[in-house]
XYZ file of C-alpha atoms in Angstrom:
586
model
C -0.022 0.002 0.004
C 1.326 3.396 -1.033
C 0.272 7.009 -0.448
C 1.748 8.696 -3.465
C 5.369 7.524 -3.392
C 5.359 6.784 0.360
C 5.264 3.089 1.161
C 2.824 2.542 4.019
C 3.169 -1.188 4.683
C 5.842 -3.857 4.386
C 4.500 -6.874 6.270
C 1.712 -5.344 8.345
C -2.072 -5.036 8.610
C -3.778 -2.622 6.266
C -4.248 0.665 8.202
C -7.702 1.342 6.667
C -7.019 4.956 5.757
C -10.052 7.154 5.053
C -10.065 8.477 1.499
C -10.468 12.180 1.923
C -9.041 14.467 -0.807
C -7.791 11.588 -2.936
C -7.261 12.278 -6.655
C -7.316 8.616 -7.799
C -6.569 5.047 -6.747
C -4.220 2.986 -8.878
C -4.316 -0.801 -8.680
C -1.443 -2.846 -10.140
C -2.265 -6.537 -9.952
C 0.395 -8.738 -8.488
C 2.844 -10.006 -7.872
C 5.063 -6.925 -8.375
C 8.357 -7.960 -6.790
C 10.547 -6.692 -9.596
C 9.731 -2.983 -9.188
C 8.437 -2.946 -5.602
C 10.245 -5.664 -3.631
C 9.104 -7.806 -0.732
C 5.506 -7.978 0.406
C 3.885 -7.434 -2.985
C 2.416 -10.911 -3.535
C -1.013 -9.577 -4.394
C 0.077 -6.387 -6.124
C 0.130 -2.689 -5.385
C -2.598 -0.242 -4.319
C -1.463 3.365 -4.623
C -3.604 6.142 -3.113
C -2.709 9.299 -5.027
C -3.692 12.429 -2.987
C -4.441 15.790 -4.596
C -1.245 17.840 -4.731
C -1.068 21.338 -3.206
C -2.219 24.104 -5.583
C 0.422 26.821 -5.748
C -1.880 29.538 -7.190
C -5.251 29.602 -5.345
C -6.514 29.574 -1.791
C -9.439 27.156 -1.536
C -10.881 24.305 0.471
C -13.906 22.196 1.240
C -15.843 20.845 4.188
C -17.883 17.641 4.485
C -20.429 16.802 7.176
C -22.631 13.745 7.360
C -24.972 11.865 9.647
C -25.949 8.198 9.340
C -28.539 5.877 10.863
C -28.592 2.087 10.781
C -31.681 -0.074 10.768
C -30.264 -1.893 13.768
C -27.549 -0.079 15.659
C -26.321 3.277 16.828
C -26.165 6.418 14.744
C -22.934 7.683 13.197
C -21.424 10.932 12.028
C -18.507 12.218 10.002
C -16.734 15.499 9.520
C -13.906 16.301 7.123
C -12.178 19.343 5.693
C -9.390 20.410 3.351
C -7.522 23.699 3.212
C -5.153 24.664 0.370
C -2.848 27.611 1.065
C -0.396 29.029 -1.526
C 2.364 30.388 0.698
C 4.428 31.807 -2.166
C 2.583 32.076 -5.462
C 3.790 29.513 -8.025
C 6.518 28.384 -5.592
C 5.298 27.052 -2.274
C 1.922 25.566 -1.308
C 0.508 23.850 1.754
C -2.451 21.433 1.733
C -4.046 20.278 4.988
C -6.677 17.521 5.477
C -8.434 16.547 8.708
C -11.343 14.322 9.545
C -13.282 12.632 12.359
C -15.760 9.762 12.047
C -17.966 7.895 14.462
C -19.126 4.514 13.187
C -22.079 3.490 15.319
C -21.984 0.019 16.815
C -24.424 -2.732 15.865
C -23.159 -5.788 17.789
C -24.544 -6.695 21.251
C -22.694 -8.590 24.011
C -25.099 -11.013 25.669
C -23.018 -11.707 28.760
C -22.272 -8.079 29.622
C -25.699 -6.844 28.556
C -24.228 -4.102 26.358
C -25.879 -2.869 23.150
C -24.184 -1.645 19.969
C -20.880 -2.261 21.679
C -18.559 -2.233 18.616
C -18.541 1.549 18.138
C -15.486 2.886 16.289
C -13.930 6.367 16.509
C -11.662 7.368 13.595
C -9.524 10.492 13.676
C -6.923 11.456 11.110
C -5.196 14.065 9.052
C -2.588 14.768 6.400
C -0.313 17.656 5.479
C 1.635 18.265 2.292
C 4.090 21.092 1.616
C 5.097 21.419 -2.033
C 8.044 23.591 -3.163
C 9.020 24.269 -6.783
C 12.384 26.068 -6.702
C 12.729 26.034 -10.543
C 14.757 24.193 -13.193
C 12.318 21.327 -13.115
C 12.857 20.542 -9.405
C 10.104 19.763 -6.904
C 10.335 19.143 -3.160
C 7.424 17.615 -1.224
C 7.270 17.166 2.525
C 4.355 15.089 3.840
C 2.869 13.892 7.111
C 0.002 11.517 7.893
C -1.706 10.267 11.041
C -4.804 8.230 11.758
C -6.133 6.507 14.922
C -8.969 3.937 14.999
C -10.365 2.939 18.369
C -12.976 0.166 18.413
C -14.709 -0.609 21.729
C -15.511 -4.282 21.155
C -15.279 -7.159 18.699
C -17.048 -6.914 15.336
C -18.209 -10.520 15.292
C -21.464 -12.291 16.101
C -22.199 -15.930 16.907
C -24.547 -18.387 15.268
C -27.276 -19.716 17.565
C -27.761 -16.383 19.279
C -29.925 -13.435 18.481
C -28.773 -11.660 15.277
C -25.737 -9.404 15.666
C -24.919 -10.828 19.110
C -21.912 -12.519 20.701
C -21.123 -13.555 24.270
C -17.906 -12.541 26.025
C -16.934 -12.042 29.639
C -15.033 -8.831 28.869
C -15.103 -6.161 26.196
C -12.657 -6.936 23.366
C -11.328 -3.566 22.116
C -9.071 -3.021 19.119
C -6.763 -0.044 18.510
C -5.064 0.765 15.215
C -2.811 3.853 15.332
C -0.852 4.915 12.283
C 1.495 7.831 11.546
C 4.328 8.752 9.232
C 6.189 11.327 7.253
C 7.965 11.655 3.917
C 10.457 13.765 2.040
C 10.473 13.615 -1.740
C 12.639 15.240 -4.409
C 11.820 15.212 -8.091
C 13.244 16.577 -11.316
C 12.415 16.358 -15.038
C 14.753 17.287 -17.871
C 15.285 16.179 -21.490
C 12.572 13.522 -21.184
C 14.039 12.074 -18.002
C 12.199 11.881 -14.679
C 13.969 11.499 -11.297
C 12.119 10.656 -8.100
C 13.858 10.245 -4.743
C 11.583 9.474 -1.794
C 12.323 8.727 1.867
C 9.652 7.810 4.377
C 9.078 6.779 7.952
C 6.019 4.890 9.284
C 4.969 3.984 12.811
C 2.101 1.532 13.186
C 0.815 0.467 16.633
C -1.920 -2.165 16.927
C -3.433 -3.834 20.005
C -6.361 -6.100 20.724
C -7.923 -7.968 23.642
C -9.771 -11.302 23.645
C -11.778 -13.235 26.199
C -9.810 -16.426 26.908
C -11.952 -17.716 29.768
C -11.539 -21.503 30.145
C -8.069 -21.579 28.594
C -6.054 -24.443 30.097
C -8.854 -25.294 32.496
C -8.075 -22.250 34.613
C -10.917 -20.881 36.767
C -12.217 -17.363 36.504
C -12.072 -14.872 33.612
C -8.940 -15.148 31.498
C -7.822 -12.358 29.150
C -5.453 -12.551 26.165
C -3.802 -9.301 25.053
C -1.926 -8.995 21.788
C 0.062 -5.976 20.640
C 2.318 -5.013 17.730
C 4.579 -1.986 17.149
C 6.014 -1.502 13.680
C 8.690 0.991 12.633
C 9.296 1.218 8.886
C 11.962 3.296 7.108
C 12.004 3.282 3.324
C 14.013 4.975 0.595
C 13.742 4.726 -3.158
C 15.517 6.616 -5.931
C 14.458 5.861 -9.494
C 15.156 7.324 -12.962
C 12.791 6.758 -15.879
C 12.166 7.791 -19.441
C 9.474 7.198 -22.076
C 10.112 7.548 -25.807
C 7.843 8.457 -28.694
C 8.103 4.948 -30.198
C 6.276 3.440 -27.211
C 9.394 2.270 -25.396
C 10.317 3.132 -21.839
C 12.744 2.228 -19.076
C 13.117 2.614 -15.337
C 16.040 1.943 -13.028
C 16.592 2.522 -9.379
C 17.701 1.458 -5.923
C 15.752 0.996 -2.696
C 16.304 0.461 1.019
C 13.775 -0.865 3.521
C 14.190 -1.286 7.291
C 11.236 -2.820 9.102
C 11.270 -3.532 12.863
C 8.239 -5.399 14.162
C 7.877 -5.955 17.902
C 5.010 -8.209 19.017
C 3.900 -8.899 22.550
C 1.248 -11.078 24.115
C 0.031 -11.990 27.573
C -2.518 -14.468 28.848
C -3.754 -14.597 32.418
C -6.453 -13.674 34.936
C -8.387 -10.447 34.505
C -6.775 -7.711 36.645
C -3.443 -9.529 37.193
C -2.002 -10.437 33.770
C 1.509 -11.959 33.688
C 4.462 -10.126 32.113
C 4.045 -10.235 28.305
C 6.126 -12.477 26.091
C 7.648 -10.364 23.311
C 9.487 -11.062 20.108
C 11.218 -8.754 17.692
C 11.737 -9.165 13.969
C 14.141 -6.727 12.275
C 14.255 -6.943 8.471
C 16.550 -5.067 6.157
C 16.230 -5.126 2.358
C 18.643 -3.470 -0.110
C 17.915 -3.746 -3.807
C 18.731 -2.428 -7.259
C 16.175 -2.879 -10.022
C 15.518 -2.103 -13.630
C 12.888 -2.710 -16.339
C 12.769 -1.740 -19.995
C 10.177 -1.953 -22.743
C 11.269 -1.824 -26.381
C 9.527 -2.233 -29.772
C 10.683 -5.455 -31.418
C 8.365 -5.310 -34.437
C 5.504 -3.260 -35.688
C 3.000 -2.831 -32.839
C 4.883 -5.475 -30.817
C 6.739 -4.651 -27.586
C 8.896 -6.685 -25.270
C 9.540 -5.992 -21.581
C 12.264 -7.472 -19.431
C 13.455 -6.540 -15.942
C 14.960 -7.832 -12.733
C 15.439 -6.885 -9.081
C 18.566 -7.921 -7.186
C 17.777 -8.163 -3.466
C 19.854 -8.629 -0.379
C 17.619 -9.271 2.611
C 18.598 -9.750 6.230
C 16.346 -10.883 9.094
C 17.187 -10.847 12.809
C 14.637 -12.347 15.155
C 14.759 -12.686 18.912
C 12.479 -13.729 21.685
C 12.957 -10.936 24.183
C 13.728 -11.932 27.772
C 14.244 -15.602 26.826
C 17.431 -17.593 27.277
C 18.531 -20.748 25.527
C 16.630 -20.383 22.259
C 17.023 -23.461 20.089
C 16.873 -21.737 16.707
C 19.202 -19.503 14.731
C 17.764 -15.965 14.990
C 19.598 -14.583 11.970
C 18.885 -15.181 8.324
C 20.454 -13.677 5.188
C 19.504 -14.344 1.617
C 19.931 -12.990 -1.859
C 17.258 -13.102 -4.516
C 16.783 -12.276 -8.160
C 13.193 -11.327 -9.002
C 12.783 -11.341 -12.804
C 9.904 -10.170 -14.945
C 9.176 -10.565 -18.645
C 6.275 -9.559 -20.839
C 5.261 -9.137 -24.457
C 2.463 -6.887 -25.686
C 0.774 -6.254 -29.001
C -1.050 -3.021 -29.886
C -2.895 -3.556 -33.147
C -4.537 -0.166 -32.739
C -4.254 2.668 -30.173
C -7.211 1.392 -28.171
C -6.336 -2.316 -27.957
C -3.655 -4.180 -26.056
C -2.986 -7.907 -25.879
C -0.324 -9.101 -23.453
C 1.441 -12.010 -21.789
C 3.558 -11.502 -18.703
C 5.509 -13.348 -16.010
C 5.981 -11.841 -12.552
C 7.427 -12.881 -9.218
C 7.182 -11.766 -5.607
C 8.170 -12.821 -2.086
C 7.782 -12.114 1.626
C 10.631 -12.341 4.113
C 10.593 -14.903 6.883
C 10.931 -14.312 10.612
C 10.146 -15.808 13.989
C 6.774 -16.343 15.671
C 5.521 -17.650 19.004
C 5.605 -21.453 18.995
C 2.282 -23.277 18.777
C 0.918 -24.087 22.215
C 3.536 -22.048 24.119
C 3.677 -18.483 25.387
C 7.455 -18.112 25.903
C 9.095 -20.041 23.039
C 9.552 -19.113 19.387
C 10.103 -20.823 16.042
C 11.364 -19.612 12.678
C 9.213 -19.474 9.550
C 10.738 -19.199 6.109
C 10.186 -16.750 3.279
C 7.476 -17.553 0.746
C 7.422 -16.678 -2.934
C 5.019 -16.484 -5.850
C 5.438 -17.027 -9.595
C 2.606 -15.898 -11.867
C 1.949 -16.083 -15.595
C -0.885 -14.118 -17.172
C -2.533 -13.713 -20.602
C -4.950 -10.932 -21.332
C -6.489 -8.332 -23.589
C -7.767 -4.800 -22.999
C -9.795 -2.753 -25.414
C -11.359 0.677 -25.670
C -8.576 2.487 -23.818
C -9.183 6.228 -23.834
C -6.802 8.360 -25.813
C -6.566 12.115 -26.302
C -8.921 12.699 -23.371
C -11.907 11.133 -25.101
C -14.245 8.727 -23.325
C -14.873 5.572 -25.298
C -18.394 4.170 -25.557
C -17.200 0.610 -24.850
C -14.152 -0.528 -23.001
C -13.051 -3.545 -20.985
C -10.754 -6.506 -20.866
C -10.246 -10.121 -19.919
C -7.315 -12.173 -18.598
C -6.384 -15.550 -17.226
C -3.545 -16.386 -14.857
C -1.732 -19.306 -13.217
C 0.194 -18.939 -9.940
C 2.603 -21.179 -8.069
C 2.934 -20.202 -4.398
C 5.885 -21.795 -2.553
C 6.401 -22.155 1.223
C 3.100 -20.396 1.988
C 3.181 -18.371 5.218
C -0.085 -19.007 7.051
C -1.547 -17.602 10.228
C -2.875 -20.578 12.198
C -4.602 -21.362 15.495
C -3.482 -24.208 17.749
C -5.892 -26.511 19.556
C -5.932 -24.169 22.585
C -6.700 -21.079 20.548
C -3.246 -19.466 20.507
C -2.282 -17.914 17.117
C 1.006 -18.773 15.430
C 2.628 -18.601 11.969
C 4.035 -21.463 9.951
C 4.911 -22.503 6.369
C 2.290 -24.947 5.154
C 3.724 -25.930 1.749
C 3.204 -25.242 -1.945
C -0.083 -24.085 -3.454
C -1.452 -23.135 -6.838
C -4.105 -20.713 -8.002
C -5.574 -20.250 -11.447
C -8.371 -18.006 -12.486
C -9.991 -15.749 -15.049
C -11.424 -12.224 -14.802
C -13.278 -9.894 -17.116
C -14.656 -6.361 -16.972
C -16.595 -4.083 -19.303
C -17.834 -0.485 -19.299
C -20.585 0.644 -21.723
C -21.868 4.179 -22.170
C -24.879 3.854 -24.416
C -25.804 7.522 -23.796
C -23.787 10.485 -22.602
C -25.619 10.450 -19.247
C -25.761 6.668 -18.658
C -22.876 4.323 -17.819
C -22.967 0.603 -17.137
C -19.982 -1.181 -15.545
C -19.565 -4.823 -14.748
C -16.741 -7.145 -13.686
C -16.395 -10.746 -12.534
C -13.716 -13.285 -11.582
C -13.467 -17.039 -11.088
C -10.677 -18.706 -9.039
C -9.594 -22.229 -8.247
C -6.911 -22.806 -5.606
C -5.421 -25.744 -3.714
C -2.549 -26.759 -1.503
C -0.789 -29.235 -3.757
C 2.518 -29.851 -1.884
C 1.840 -29.782 1.874
C 4.700 -29.337 4.270
C 5.595 -31.925 6.903
C 2.763 -32.062 9.434
C 0.119 -30.727 7.002
C -0.316 -33.815 4.808
C -3.972 -34.200 5.871
C -4.958 -30.941 4.143
C -3.503 -31.851 0.738
C -5.693 -30.403 -2.089
C -7.602 -28.173 0.312
C -8.511 -24.719 -0.970
C -6.174 -21.890 -0.004
C -7.538 -19.437 2.539
C -9.444 -16.247 1.700
C -9.419 -16.781 -2.039
C -13.034 -16.562 -3.147
C -14.195 -18.956 -5.842
C -16.133 -16.180 -7.585
C -17.042 -12.540 -7.325
C -18.671 -9.879 -9.369
C -19.983 -6.322 -9.498
C -22.520 -4.421 -11.533
C -22.612 -0.625 -11.448
C -25.086 1.714 -13.131
C -24.649 5.481 -13.145
C -27.051 8.095 -14.481
C -27.028 11.880 -14.386
C -29.348 14.670 -15.503
C -29.072 18.455 -15.652
C -32.238 19.568 -13.859
C -31.616 23.256 -14.546
C -28.790 25.593 -15.427
C -27.452 25.222 -11.904
C -28.574 21.876 -10.563
C -27.139 18.471 -11.551
C -28.575 15.186 -10.267
C -26.488 11.975 -10.197
C -27.747 8.521 -9.332
C -25.595 5.419 -8.808
C -26.479 1.820 -7.933
C -23.977 -1.021 -7.245
C -24.542 -4.742 -6.698
C -21.601 -6.698 -5.408
C -21.396 -10.454 -5.067
C -18.720 -11.996 -2.790
C -18.262 -15.717 -3.452
C -17.531 -18.474 -0.991
C -14.081 -18.831 0.470
C -12.391 -20.654 3.371
C -11.118 -18.843 6.449
C -8.064 -21.136 6.649
C -6.426 -24.254 5.325
C -5.856 -26.202 8.567
C -8.200 -27.021 11.441
C -9.805 -25.287 13.281
C -9.857 -22.601 10.594
C -11.515 -24.675 7.835
C -14.658 -22.571 7.970
C -16.780 -21.204 5.135
C -17.419 -17.498 4.610
C -18.726 -15.198 1.925
C -21.412 -16.087 -0.634
C -23.626 -13.044 -0.309
C -24.744 -10.046 -2.434
C -24.934 -6.427 -1.316
C -26.839 -3.575 -2.981
C -25.878 0.101 -2.488
C -27.683 3.156 -3.849
C -26.624 6.806 -3.837
C -27.928 10.137 -5.028
C -26.026 13.414 -5.370
C -27.577 16.834 -6.054
C -25.161 19.667 -6.750
C -25.209 23.324 -7.611
C -22.007 25.366 -7.749
C -20.076 25.024 -4.485
C -22.803 22.973 -2.770
C -23.498 19.252 -2.999
C -26.070 17.187 -1.105
C -25.811 13.422 -0.986
C -28.055 10.562 0.185
C -26.488 7.116 0.416
C -28.058 3.776 1.255
C -25.544 1.031 2.079
C -26.684 -2.604 2.153
C -30.120 -1.562 0.982
C -31.419 -5.137 1.019
C -30.230 -5.518 4.619
C -28.194 -8.575 3.772
C -26.875 -10.318 6.901
C -23.947 -11.990 5.147
C -20.741 -13.317 6.617
C -17.646 -11.471 5.452
C -15.230 -13.212 7.846
C -15.627 -16.361 10.034
C -13.352 -15.085 12.774
C -13.680 -12.984 15.874
C -12.079 -14.558 18.984
C -9.286 -17.118 18.443
C -10.196 -18.988 21.651
C -13.709 -19.737 20.411
C -13.129 -20.059 16.681
C -12.968 -23.852 16.914
C -16.683 -23.891 17.749
C -17.403 -22.796 14.179
C -20.051 -20.270 15.244
C -18.340 -16.953 14.664
C -19.342 -14.686 11.788
C -18.647 -11.073 10.892
C -22.002 -9.768 9.609
C -22.313 -6.888 7.196
C -23.373 -3.577 8.738
C -27.204 -3.449 8.619
C -28.914 -1.157 6.154
C -27.476 2.333 6.777
C -28.726 5.641 5.433
C -26.372 8.616 5.327
C -27.152 12.247 4.517
C -24.209 14.478 3.688
C -23.375 18.012 2.730
C -20.260 19.097 0.851
C -19.326 22.743 0.350
C -16.335 24.206 -1.424
C -14.855 27.655 -0.902
């Protein structure tokens, strides 16, 4: 995950940033190890914020209120301020927001209602300086805190949207960082040099009553503190014949400290803690050249030196080697054919990997074990058509592709028989699938979009100890999914424009995990959202209905690791929620 050129995650949970003042979202399907290094097994998502405007003072404010069919009300407030400090030279852009997501889960044992309320607070700042001669300097900062009062899960066999726990199970997700970026363009060349720092703190609490046959209420607390330093310098150029190249170097330093404690409520034992420090140094390059008329070839590679140091803090006599060093070559190759400016057929090969580390040993609170790196190799064939050119919007566009993936030494998050989480390599898997999308604009004011995918996955080479799950589906890879989106707009008068949008999403069935007790089904539901926007000049009024059909659904069969083996946990979709919002620009 990136914010502009700032890498936000290396091997960490997604921070769930709120998308205020975002220009666009770029998705590059994975793996993308050649250009982006470790951790890019699934690809890259780049959130591109609006840059500071160096010429005009302006801003906006958003305010909204929401009500759920079953649950507490919510609210949101956000604002942006753009300040040109020195005209055409220096500009500052500030973003701030606060959201309250009303709870909708009840706790039967504590007698609490709508207990999973979340408070989200965040902001960003960007200072852009253009000294001249093609140079730009950008200094950025970001922060966001999410505090959730209780677990988001419910349990089968109870009243809808209800679970039972002896204590509240809060979750905190605090994220902050900063960046310094230099850029220059000259003679068709583009230079970008970006350095960033990220701090990510996460903590959660679970009811572990009954663990080990101990009497009284037992509480499990899990925490993680991540410090990430990144640097990348790259030079690129595109030529008029369709060719291009990029070359660069990168540095990543990720320190991940995890702690956990399990004991009686009010008198928890000292936490067991482990620390993984990973360093990655790499040089990379990729080039695309025309090899025949309308035919282009791409080749590239990344040379990586990676070092991992893991230690169980406060423990003596560890029986594993805490250090690991390895070197990798991550190649890529592709060929593409452009029979006309709006059509592209392609074949590509890509690789990716994640570094290994150490994790708490299954069934123990003060011992650790090493898990190895995993890697992915993917081949893909596809076609895209109707690509826009010259700023025009095509009436029909879309594409289709098929892929095959080999996934070696899969890193999996598992639960032991007592409910304690741990990480292990479960073996070799494969995934193959197809996907297609199309966008049709039969009239200037009507747009129809649709997409779908089909996947088939399996563990085909289980590691020692996992032979009984041979040929089982890989976790969290849905068999199918799709979306249909219809958008319509009409100019009601010279000043008022009405926009309507409806989306139907289908999430297919998947498995929570590959090994017991995580072999649980989830997904297989459809959700319908509807929105209306009425705007005139600087003012816009919106009315949104999320989950209009009030689908209960089950997006995730996990909530509390110490009760997941019962197979009753579900994460239901938020009930039908109506939001009214006002947006004003100045």
